[in-house]
CSV table of C-alpha atoms and ligand atoms in Angstrom, one decimal:
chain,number,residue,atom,x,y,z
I,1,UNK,CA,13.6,5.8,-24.0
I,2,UNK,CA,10.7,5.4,-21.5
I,3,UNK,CA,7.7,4.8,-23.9
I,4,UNK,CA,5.9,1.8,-23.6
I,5,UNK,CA,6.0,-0.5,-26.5
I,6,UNK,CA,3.6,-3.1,-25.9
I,7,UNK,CA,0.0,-3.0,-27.6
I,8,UNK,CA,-2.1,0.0,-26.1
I,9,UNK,CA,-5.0,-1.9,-23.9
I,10,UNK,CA,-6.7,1.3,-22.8
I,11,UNK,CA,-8.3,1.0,-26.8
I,12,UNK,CA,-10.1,-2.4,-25.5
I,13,UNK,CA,-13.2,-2.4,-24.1
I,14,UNK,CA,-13.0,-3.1,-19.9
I,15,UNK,CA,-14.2,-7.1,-21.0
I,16,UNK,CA,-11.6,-7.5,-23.4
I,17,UNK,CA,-8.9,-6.6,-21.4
I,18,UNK,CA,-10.4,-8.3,-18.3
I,19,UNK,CA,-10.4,-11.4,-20.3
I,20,UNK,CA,-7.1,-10.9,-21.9
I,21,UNK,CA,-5.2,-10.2,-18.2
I,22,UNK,CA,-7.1,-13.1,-16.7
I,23,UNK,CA,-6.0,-15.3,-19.5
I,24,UNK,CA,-2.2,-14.1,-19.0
I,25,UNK,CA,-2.8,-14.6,-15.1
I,26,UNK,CA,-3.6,-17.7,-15.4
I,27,UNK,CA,-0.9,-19.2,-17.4
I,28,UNK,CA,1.6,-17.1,-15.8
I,29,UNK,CA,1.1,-16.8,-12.0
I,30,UNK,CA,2.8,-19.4,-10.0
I,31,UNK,CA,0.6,-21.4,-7.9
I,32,UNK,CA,3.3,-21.3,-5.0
I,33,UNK,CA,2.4,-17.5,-4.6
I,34,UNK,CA,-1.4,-17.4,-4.8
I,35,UNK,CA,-2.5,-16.2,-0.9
I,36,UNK,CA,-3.4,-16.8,1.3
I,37,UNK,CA,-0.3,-18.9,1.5
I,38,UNK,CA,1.3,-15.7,0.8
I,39,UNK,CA,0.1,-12.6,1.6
I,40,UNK,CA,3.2,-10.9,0.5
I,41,UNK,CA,6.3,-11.2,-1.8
I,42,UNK,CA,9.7,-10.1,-0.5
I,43,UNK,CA,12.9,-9.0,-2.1
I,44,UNK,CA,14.2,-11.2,-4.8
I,45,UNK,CA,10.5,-13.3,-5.5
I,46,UNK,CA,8.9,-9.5,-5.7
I,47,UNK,CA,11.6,-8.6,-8.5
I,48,UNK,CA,10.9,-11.8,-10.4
I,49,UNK,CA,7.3,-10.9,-10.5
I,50,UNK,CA,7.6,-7.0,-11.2
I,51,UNK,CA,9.5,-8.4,-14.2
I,52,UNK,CA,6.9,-10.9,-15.2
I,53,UNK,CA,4.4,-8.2,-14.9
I,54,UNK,CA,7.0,-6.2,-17.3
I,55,UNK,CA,7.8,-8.4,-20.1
I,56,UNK,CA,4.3,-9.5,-20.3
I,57,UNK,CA,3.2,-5.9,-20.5
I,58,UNK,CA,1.2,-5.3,-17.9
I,59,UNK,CA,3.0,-3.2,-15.4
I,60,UNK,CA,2.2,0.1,-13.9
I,61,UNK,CA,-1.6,0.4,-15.0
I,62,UNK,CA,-2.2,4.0,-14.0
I,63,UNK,CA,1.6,5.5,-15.4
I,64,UNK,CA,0.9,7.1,-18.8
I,65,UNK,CA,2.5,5.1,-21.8
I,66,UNK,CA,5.0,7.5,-22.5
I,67,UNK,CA,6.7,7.1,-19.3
I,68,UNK,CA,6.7,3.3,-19.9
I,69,UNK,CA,3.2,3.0,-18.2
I,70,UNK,CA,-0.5,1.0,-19.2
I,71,UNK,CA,-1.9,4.4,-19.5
I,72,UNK,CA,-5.0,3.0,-18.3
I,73,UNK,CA,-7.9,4.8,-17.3
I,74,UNK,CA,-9.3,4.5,-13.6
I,75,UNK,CA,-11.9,1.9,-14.3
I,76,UNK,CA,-9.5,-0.4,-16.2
I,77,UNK,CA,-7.2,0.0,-13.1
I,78,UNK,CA,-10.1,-1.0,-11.2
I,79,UNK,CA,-10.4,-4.5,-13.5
I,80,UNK,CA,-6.7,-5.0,-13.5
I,81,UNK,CA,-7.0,-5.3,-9.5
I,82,UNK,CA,-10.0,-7.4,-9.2
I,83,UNK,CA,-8.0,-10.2,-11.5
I,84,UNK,CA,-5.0,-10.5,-8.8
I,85,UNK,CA,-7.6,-10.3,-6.3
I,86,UNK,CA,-9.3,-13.1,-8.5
I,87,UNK,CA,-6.3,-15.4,-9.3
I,88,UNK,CA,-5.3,-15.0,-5.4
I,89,UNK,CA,-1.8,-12.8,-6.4
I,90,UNK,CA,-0.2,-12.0,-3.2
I,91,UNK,CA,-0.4,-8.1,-2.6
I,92,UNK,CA,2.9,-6.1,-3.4
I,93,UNK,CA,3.3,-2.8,-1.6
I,94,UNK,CA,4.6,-1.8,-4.5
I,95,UNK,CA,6.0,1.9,-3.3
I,96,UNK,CA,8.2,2.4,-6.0
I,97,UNK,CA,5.0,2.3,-8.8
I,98,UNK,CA,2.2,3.6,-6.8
I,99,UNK,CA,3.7,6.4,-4.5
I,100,UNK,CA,7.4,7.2,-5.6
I,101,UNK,CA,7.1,6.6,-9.5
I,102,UNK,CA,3.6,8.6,-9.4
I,103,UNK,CA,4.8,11.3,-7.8
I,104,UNK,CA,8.2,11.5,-10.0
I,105,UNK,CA,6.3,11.5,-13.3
I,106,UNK,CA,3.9,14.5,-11.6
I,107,UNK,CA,6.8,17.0,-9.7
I,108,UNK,CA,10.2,15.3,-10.7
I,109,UNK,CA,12.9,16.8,-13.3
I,110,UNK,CA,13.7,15.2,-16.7
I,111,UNK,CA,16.8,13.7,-15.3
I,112,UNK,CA,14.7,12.2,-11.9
I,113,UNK,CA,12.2,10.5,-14.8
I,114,UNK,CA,14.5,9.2,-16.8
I,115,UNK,CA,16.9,7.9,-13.9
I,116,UNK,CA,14.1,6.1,-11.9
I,117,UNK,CA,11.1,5.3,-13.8
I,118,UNK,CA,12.9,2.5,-16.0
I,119,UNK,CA,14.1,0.8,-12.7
I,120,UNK,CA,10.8,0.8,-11.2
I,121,UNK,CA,9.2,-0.5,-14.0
I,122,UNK,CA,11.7,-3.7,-14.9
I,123,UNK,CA,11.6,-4.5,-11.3
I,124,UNK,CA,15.4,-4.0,-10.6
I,125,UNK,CA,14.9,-1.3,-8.3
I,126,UNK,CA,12.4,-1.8,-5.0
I,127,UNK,CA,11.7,1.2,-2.9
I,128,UNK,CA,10.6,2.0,0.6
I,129,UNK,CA,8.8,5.2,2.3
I,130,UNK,CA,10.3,7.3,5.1
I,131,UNK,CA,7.9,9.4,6.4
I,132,UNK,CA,6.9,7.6,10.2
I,133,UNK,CA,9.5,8.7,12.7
I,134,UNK,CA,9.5,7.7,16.8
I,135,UNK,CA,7.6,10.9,17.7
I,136,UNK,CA,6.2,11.7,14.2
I,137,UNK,CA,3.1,9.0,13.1
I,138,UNK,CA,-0.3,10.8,13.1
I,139,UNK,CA,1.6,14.4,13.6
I,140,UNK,CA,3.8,13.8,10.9
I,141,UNK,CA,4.8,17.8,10.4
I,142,UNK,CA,6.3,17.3,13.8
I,143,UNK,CA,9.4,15.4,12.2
I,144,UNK,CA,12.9,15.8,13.3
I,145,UNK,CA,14.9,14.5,10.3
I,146,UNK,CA,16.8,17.3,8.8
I,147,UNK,CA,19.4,17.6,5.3
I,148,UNK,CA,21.3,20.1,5.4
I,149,UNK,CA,22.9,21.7,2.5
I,150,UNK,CA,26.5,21.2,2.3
I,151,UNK,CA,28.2,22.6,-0.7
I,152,UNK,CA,26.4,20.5,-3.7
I,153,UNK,CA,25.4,17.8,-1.2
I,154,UNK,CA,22.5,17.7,1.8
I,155,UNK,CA,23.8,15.6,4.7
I,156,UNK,CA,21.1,13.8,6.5
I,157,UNK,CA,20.4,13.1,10.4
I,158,UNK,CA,18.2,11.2,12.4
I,159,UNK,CA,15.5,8.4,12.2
I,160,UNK,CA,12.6,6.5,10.7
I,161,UNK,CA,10.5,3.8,12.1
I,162,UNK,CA,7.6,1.3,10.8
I,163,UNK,CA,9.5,1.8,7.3
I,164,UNK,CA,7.8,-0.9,5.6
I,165,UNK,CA,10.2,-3.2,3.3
I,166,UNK,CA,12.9,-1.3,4.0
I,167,UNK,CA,15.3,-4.9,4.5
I,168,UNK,CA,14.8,-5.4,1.0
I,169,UNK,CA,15.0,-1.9,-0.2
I,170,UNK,CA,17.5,-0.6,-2.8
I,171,UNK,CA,16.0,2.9,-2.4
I,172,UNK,CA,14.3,5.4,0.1
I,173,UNK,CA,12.4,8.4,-0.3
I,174,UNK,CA,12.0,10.4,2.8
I,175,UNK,CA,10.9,13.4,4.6
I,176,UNK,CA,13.4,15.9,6.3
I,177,UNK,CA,13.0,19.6,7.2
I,178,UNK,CA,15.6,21.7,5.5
I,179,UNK,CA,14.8,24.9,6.8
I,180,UNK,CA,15.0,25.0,10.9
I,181,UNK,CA,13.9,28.2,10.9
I,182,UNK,CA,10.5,27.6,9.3
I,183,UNK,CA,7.2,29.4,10.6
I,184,UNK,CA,4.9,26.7,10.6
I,185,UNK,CA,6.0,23.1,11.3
I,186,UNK,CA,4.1,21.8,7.9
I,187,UNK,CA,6.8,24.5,5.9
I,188,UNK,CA,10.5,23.7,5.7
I,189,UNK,CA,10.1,19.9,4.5
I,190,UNK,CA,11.4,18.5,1.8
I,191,UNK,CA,11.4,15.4,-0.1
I,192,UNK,CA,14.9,13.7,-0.8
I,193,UNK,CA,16.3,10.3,-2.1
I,194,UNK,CA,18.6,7.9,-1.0
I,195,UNK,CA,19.7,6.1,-3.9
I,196,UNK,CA,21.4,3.4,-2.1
I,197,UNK,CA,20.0,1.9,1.5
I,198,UNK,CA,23.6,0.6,2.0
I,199,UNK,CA,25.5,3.6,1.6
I,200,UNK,CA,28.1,4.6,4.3
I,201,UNK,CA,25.7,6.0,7.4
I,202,UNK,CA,22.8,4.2,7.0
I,203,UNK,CA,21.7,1.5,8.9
I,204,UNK,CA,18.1,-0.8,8.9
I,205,UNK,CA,17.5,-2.7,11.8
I,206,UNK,CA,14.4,-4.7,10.6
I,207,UNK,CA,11.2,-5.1,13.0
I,208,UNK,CA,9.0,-8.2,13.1
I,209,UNK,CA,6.0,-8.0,12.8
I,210,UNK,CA,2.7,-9.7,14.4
I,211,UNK,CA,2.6,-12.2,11.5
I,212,UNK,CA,6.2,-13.2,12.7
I,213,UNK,CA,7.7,-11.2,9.6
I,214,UNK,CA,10.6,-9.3,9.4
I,215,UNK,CA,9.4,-7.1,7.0
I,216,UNK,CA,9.8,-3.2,8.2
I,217,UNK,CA,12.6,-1.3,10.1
I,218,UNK,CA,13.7,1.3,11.9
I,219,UNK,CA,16.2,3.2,9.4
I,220,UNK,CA,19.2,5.5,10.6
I,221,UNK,CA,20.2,8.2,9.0
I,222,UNK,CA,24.2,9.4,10.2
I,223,UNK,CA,26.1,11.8,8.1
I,224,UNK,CA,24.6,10.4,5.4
I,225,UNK,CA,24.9,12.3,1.9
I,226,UNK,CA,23.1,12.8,-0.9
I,227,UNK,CA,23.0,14.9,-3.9
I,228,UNK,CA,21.3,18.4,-4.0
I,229,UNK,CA,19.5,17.2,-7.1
I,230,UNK,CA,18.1,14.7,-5.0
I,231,UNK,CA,14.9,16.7,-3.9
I,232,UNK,CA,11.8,15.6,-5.6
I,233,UNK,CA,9.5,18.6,-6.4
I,234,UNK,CA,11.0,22.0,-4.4
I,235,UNK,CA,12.9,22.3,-2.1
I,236,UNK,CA,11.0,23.2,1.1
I,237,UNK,CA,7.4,22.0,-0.3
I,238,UNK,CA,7.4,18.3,0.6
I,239,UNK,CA,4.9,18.6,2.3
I,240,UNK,CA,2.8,19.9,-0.4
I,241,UNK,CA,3.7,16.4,-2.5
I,242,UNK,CA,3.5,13.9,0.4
I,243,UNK,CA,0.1,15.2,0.4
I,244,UNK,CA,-0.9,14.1,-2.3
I,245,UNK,CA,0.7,11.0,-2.0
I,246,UNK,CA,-1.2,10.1,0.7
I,247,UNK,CA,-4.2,10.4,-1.1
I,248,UNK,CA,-3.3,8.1,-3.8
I,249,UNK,CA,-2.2,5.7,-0.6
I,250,UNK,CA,-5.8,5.6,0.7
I,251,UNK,CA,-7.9,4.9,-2.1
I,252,UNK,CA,-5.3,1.8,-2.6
I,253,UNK,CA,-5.9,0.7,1.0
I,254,UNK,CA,-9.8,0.7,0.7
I,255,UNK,CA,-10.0,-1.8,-1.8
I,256,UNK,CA,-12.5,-4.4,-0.3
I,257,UNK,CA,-9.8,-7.0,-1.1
I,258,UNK,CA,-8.5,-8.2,2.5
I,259,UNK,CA,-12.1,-8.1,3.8
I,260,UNK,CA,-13.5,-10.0,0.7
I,261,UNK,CA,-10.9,-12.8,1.1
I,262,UNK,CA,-11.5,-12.9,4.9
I,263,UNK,CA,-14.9,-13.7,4.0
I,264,UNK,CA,-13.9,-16.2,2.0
I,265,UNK,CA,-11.9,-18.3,4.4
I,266,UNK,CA,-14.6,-17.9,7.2
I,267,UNK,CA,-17.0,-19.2,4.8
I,268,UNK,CA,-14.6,-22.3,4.5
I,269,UNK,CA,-14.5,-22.5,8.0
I,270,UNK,CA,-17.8,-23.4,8.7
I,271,UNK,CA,-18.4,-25.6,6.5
I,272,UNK,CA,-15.7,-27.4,7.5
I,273,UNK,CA,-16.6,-27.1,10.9
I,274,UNK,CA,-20.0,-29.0,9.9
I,275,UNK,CA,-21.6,-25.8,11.3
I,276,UNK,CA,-23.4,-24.3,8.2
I,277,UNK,CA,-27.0,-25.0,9.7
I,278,UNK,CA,-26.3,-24.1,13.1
I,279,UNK,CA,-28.4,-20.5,13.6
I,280,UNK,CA,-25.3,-18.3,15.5
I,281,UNK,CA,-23.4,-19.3,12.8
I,282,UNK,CA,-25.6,-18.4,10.5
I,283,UNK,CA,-25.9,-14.9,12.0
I,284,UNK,CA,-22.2,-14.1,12.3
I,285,UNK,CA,-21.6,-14.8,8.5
I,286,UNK,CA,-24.6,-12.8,7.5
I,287,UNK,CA,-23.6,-9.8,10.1
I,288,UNK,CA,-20.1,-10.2,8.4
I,289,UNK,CA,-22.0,-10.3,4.7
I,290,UNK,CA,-23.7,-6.8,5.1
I,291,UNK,CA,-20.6,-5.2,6.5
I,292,UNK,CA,-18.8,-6.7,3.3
I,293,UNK,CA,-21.4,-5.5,1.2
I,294,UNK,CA,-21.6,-2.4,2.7
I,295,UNK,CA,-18.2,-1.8,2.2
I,296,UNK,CA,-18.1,-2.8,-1.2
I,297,UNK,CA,-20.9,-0.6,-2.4
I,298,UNK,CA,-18.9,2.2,-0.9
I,299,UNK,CA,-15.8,1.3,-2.7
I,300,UNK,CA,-18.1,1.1,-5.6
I,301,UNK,CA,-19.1,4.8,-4.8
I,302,UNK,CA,-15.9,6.1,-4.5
I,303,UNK,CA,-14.1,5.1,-7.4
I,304,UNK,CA,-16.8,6.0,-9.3
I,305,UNK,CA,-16.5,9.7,-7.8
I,306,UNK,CA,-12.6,9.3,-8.4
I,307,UNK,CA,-13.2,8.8,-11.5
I,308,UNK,CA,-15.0,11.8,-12.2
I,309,UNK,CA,-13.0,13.8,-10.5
I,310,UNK,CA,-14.7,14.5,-7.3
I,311,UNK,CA,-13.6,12.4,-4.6
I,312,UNK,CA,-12.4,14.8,-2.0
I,313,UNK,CA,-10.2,14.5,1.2
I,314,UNK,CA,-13.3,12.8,3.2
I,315,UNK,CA,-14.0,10.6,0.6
I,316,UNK,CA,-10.4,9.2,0.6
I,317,UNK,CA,-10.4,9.0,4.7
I,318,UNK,CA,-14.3,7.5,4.7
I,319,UNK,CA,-12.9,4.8,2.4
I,320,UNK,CA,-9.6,4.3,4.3
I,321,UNK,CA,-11.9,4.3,7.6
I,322,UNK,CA,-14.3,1.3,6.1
I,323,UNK,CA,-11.9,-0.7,4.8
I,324,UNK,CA,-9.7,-1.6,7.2
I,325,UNK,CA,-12.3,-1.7,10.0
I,326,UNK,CA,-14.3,-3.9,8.0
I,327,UNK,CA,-11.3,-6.2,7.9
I,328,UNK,CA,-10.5,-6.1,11.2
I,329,UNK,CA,-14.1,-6.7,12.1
I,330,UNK,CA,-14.5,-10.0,9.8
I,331,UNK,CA,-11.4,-11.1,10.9
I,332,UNK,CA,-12.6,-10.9,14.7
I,333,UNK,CA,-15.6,-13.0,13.4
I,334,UNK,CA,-13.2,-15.1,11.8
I,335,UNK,CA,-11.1,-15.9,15.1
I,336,UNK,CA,-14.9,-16.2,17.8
I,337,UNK,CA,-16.4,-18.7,14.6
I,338,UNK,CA,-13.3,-20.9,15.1
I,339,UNK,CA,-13.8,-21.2,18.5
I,340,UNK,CA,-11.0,-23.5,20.1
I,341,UNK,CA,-9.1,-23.7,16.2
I,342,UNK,CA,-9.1,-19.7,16.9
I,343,UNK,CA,-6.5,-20.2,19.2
I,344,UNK,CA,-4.3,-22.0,17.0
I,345,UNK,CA,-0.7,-21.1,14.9
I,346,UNK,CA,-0.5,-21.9,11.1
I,347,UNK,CA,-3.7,-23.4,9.9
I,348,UNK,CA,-6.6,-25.2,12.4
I,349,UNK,CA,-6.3,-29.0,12.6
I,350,UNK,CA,-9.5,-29.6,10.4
I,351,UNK,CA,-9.5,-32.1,7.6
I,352,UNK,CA,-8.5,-30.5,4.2
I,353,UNK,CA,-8.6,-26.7,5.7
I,354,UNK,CA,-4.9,-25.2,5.0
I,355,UNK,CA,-5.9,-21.6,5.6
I,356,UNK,CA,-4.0,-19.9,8.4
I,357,UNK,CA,-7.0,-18.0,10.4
I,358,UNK,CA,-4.6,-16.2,12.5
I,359,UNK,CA,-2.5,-14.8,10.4
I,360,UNK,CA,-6.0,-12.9,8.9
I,361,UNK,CA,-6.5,-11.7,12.4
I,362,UNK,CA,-3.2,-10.5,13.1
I,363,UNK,CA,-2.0,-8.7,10.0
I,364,UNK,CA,-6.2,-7.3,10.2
I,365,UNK,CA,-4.6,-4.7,13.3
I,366,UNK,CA,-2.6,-2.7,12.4
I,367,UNK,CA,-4.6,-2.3,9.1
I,368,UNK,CA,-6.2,1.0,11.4
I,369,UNK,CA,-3.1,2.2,11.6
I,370,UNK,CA,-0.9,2.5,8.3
I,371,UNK,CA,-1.9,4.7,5.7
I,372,UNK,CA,-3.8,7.3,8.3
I,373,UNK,CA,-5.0,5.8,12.0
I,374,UNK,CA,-8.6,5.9,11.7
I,375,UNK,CA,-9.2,8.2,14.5
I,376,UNK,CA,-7.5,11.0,12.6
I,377,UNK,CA,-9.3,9.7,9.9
I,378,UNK,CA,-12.3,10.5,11.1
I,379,UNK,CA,-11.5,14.0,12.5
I,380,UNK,CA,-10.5,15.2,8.4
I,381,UNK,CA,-14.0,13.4,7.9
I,382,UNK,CA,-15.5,15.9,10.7
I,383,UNK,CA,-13.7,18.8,10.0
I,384,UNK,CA,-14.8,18.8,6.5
I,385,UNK,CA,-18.5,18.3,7.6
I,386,UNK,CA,-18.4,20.9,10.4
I,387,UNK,CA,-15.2,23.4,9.6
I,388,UNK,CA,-12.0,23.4,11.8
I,389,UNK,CA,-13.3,22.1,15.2
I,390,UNK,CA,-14.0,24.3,17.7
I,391,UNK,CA,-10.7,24.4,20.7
I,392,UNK,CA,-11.9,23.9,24.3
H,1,FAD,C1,2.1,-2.1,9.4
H,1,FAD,C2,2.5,-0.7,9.3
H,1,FAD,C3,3.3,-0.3,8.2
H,1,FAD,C4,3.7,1.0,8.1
H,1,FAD,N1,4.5,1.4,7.1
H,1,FAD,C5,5.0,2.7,7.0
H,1,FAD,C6,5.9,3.0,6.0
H,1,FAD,O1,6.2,2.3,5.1
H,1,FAD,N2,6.4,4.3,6.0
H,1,FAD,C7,6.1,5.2,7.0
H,1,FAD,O2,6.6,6.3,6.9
H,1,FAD,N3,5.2,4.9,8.0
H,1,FAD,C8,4.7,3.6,8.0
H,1,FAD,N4,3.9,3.2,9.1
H,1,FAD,C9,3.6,4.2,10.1
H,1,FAD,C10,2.2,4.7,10.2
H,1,FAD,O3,2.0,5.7,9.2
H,1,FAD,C11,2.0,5.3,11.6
H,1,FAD,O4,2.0,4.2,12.5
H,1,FAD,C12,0.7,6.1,11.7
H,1,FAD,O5,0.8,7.3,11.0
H,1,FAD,C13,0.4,6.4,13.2
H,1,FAD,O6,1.5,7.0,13.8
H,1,FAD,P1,2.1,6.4,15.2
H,1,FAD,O7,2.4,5.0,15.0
H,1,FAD,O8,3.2,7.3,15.6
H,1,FAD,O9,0.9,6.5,16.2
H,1,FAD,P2,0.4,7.9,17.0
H,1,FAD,O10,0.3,8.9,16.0
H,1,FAD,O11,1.2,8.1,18.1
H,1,FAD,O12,-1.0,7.4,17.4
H,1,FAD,C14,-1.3,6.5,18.5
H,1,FAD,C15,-2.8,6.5,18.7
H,1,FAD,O13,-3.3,7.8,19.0
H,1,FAD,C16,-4.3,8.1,18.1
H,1,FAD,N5,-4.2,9.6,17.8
H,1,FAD,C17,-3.1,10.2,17.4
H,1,FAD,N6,-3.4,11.5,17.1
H,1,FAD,C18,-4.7,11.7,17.4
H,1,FAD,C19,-5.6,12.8,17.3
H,1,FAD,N7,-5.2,14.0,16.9
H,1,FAD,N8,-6.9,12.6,17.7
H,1,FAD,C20,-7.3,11.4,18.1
H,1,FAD,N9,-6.5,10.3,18.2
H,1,FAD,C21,-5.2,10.4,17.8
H,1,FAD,C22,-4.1,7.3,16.9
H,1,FAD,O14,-5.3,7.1,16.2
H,1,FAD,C23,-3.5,6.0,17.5
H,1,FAD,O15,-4.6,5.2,17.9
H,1,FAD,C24,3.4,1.9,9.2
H,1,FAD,C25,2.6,1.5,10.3
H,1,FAD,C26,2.2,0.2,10.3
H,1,FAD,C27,1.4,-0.2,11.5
């Protein structure tokens, strides 16, 4: 039974249930895990708070309530982010809800709902994405994975990289190419799951990252087998659904959150510093203020054109673009304000200031990266101004 059986909060009105999730935030998220201490729960602490958000009713906002979901509409969703961004939650990647349970409750079989949503939802079951391989980022169609069928089973070869989470992973879901013999490198892809990261031929050998966290991989895949039934959607039309996935993975990544909290802390900053009179100070936090606007009045725009229904590709890319540049840019203002403290590991050696500047401007790079590197970002953007682009 997958139907949710908590009271139906998408009959409030939007300050109601603000009022009512704020109210269970605050008496039920720990202080210990309130960024930007932590940015991120891992593993075990990421379970116990997928389950808190379960019992207490409020997980999965955007799943429909008979699939165990809030069934909330897009402006609700909207509200339900703005109170962890408001009570400081650290941000969960949260693959298994946003990307893999989405996308099972759209293309998968009875049997695929029924098997993974519950899991996803109670927390039990944390999930990674294997799309990235060595010589497959930005040109992901040029991938070299392949499953090949072998009587009811597809046996999978070769490699992922950049999988994020993947140490603390119970489950993957992956690209491979299933027919070699495909016309066009974008046909001949499907997407499979491996319903156990430890299973014989598998191996994750984690990657630390700029922030000195272990917390993505390179996966291997050797020999290792699944179940036919283990293709989400068609076989050979993966691409088709990771699409669409990564549409849904854009709009997530342009909330102004990281660049609002960055604002935040540099605002802290110079005060501590003593330097809130001092005129180039001034003018780097009200250069970074109009970028943050900026940014959030696009946010603004696109949700609301999400909501109605007519966001389009360059909408998603222009927001993808804006937010993560807009990070990195505040947290480059956020490392030249500090001057020598800049320069510094863990937090600055001012009086009463416990934020770690640093770690803003480091985990700020790659944030042009992941989800769509911004220059391919802004050739979609082009290309669906101008038409394909001319060749030279
Ligand atoms: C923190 C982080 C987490 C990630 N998590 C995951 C994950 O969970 N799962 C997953 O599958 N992947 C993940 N990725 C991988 C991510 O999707 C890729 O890094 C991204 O698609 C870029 O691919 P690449 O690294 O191979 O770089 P490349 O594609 O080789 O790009 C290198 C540079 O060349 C530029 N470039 C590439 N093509 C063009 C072009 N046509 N025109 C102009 N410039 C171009 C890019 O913009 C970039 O600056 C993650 C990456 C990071 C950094």
């Amino acid at each position: 039974m997958l139907e949710n059986n908590h009271k139906d909060m998408s009959v409030l009105s939007d300050d109601e249930f603000r009022m009512k999730f704020r109210n269970w935030l605050e008496t039920t998220y720990p202080d210990e895990w309130k960024n930007p201490v932590v940015f991120r729960l891992h593993g075990a602490e990421e379970t116990r708070w997928l389950r808190m958000l379960y019992d207490g009713g409020f997980r999965c906002p955007g799943w429909p309530r008979k699939y165990g979901g809030m069934g909330l509409g897009l402006r609700k969703q909207l509200i339900y982010h703005e109170e962890l961004e408001r009570i400081g939650a650290a941000r969960n990647v949260d693959t298994g809800a946003t990307l893999l349970g989405a996308t099972i409750i759209r293309h998968g079989t009875d049997a695929q709902k029924q098997k993974y949503l519950p899991e996803v939802l109670n927390g039990d079951c944390l999930w990674c994405q294997g799309f990235s391989e060595p010589n497959a980022g930005s040109d992901l169609a040029s991938l070299k994975t392949t499953a090949v069928l072998d009587g009811d089973e597809y046996v999978i070869n070769g490699t992922k990289i950049w999988t994020t989470m993947a140490p603390f992973s119970h489950k993957i879901f992956l690209l491979a190419r299933t027919d070699m013999n495909a016309p066009r490198p974008q046909q001949g892809i499907s997407m499979l799951i491996v319903d156990d990261m430890k299973q014989e031929g598998m191996i994750v050998r984690s990657i630390t990252n700029l922030n000195g966290e272990a917390e993505f991989a390179q996966v291997f895949f050797d020999d290792v087998r699944i179940p036919a039934t283990n293709v989400i959607y068609k076989v050979n039309k993966g691409w088709d659904v990771a699409k669409a996935m990564l549409g849904d993975e854009r709009i997530f990544i342009g909330s102004p959150s990281l660049a609002n909290q960055t604002f935040t802390v540099l605002e802290e900053l110079i005060s501590q510093m003593g330097k809130e009179t001092d005129e180039l100070f001034k003018a780097e936090v009200a250069k970074a203020f109009c970028d943050l606007n900026d940014l959030r009045a696009l946010f603004a725009q696109v949700c609301d054109a999400a909501i109605r229904g007519v966001a389009d590709g360059k909408t998603y890319s222009t927001i993808k673009v804006q937010a993560s540049e807009t990070f990195k840019r505040i947290s480059d203002t956020l490392i030249n304000v500090a001057q020598e403290y800049g320069a510094s590991v863990g937090h600055p050696d001012l009086d009463g200031f416990e934020k770690d500047i640093l770690a803003f401007f480091l985990i700020a790079r790659p944030s042009t990266i992941y989800g769509g590197a911004s220059e391919v970002q802004k050739t979609i953007i082009a290309r669906d101004i101008f038409g394909p682009l001319a060749k030279r």
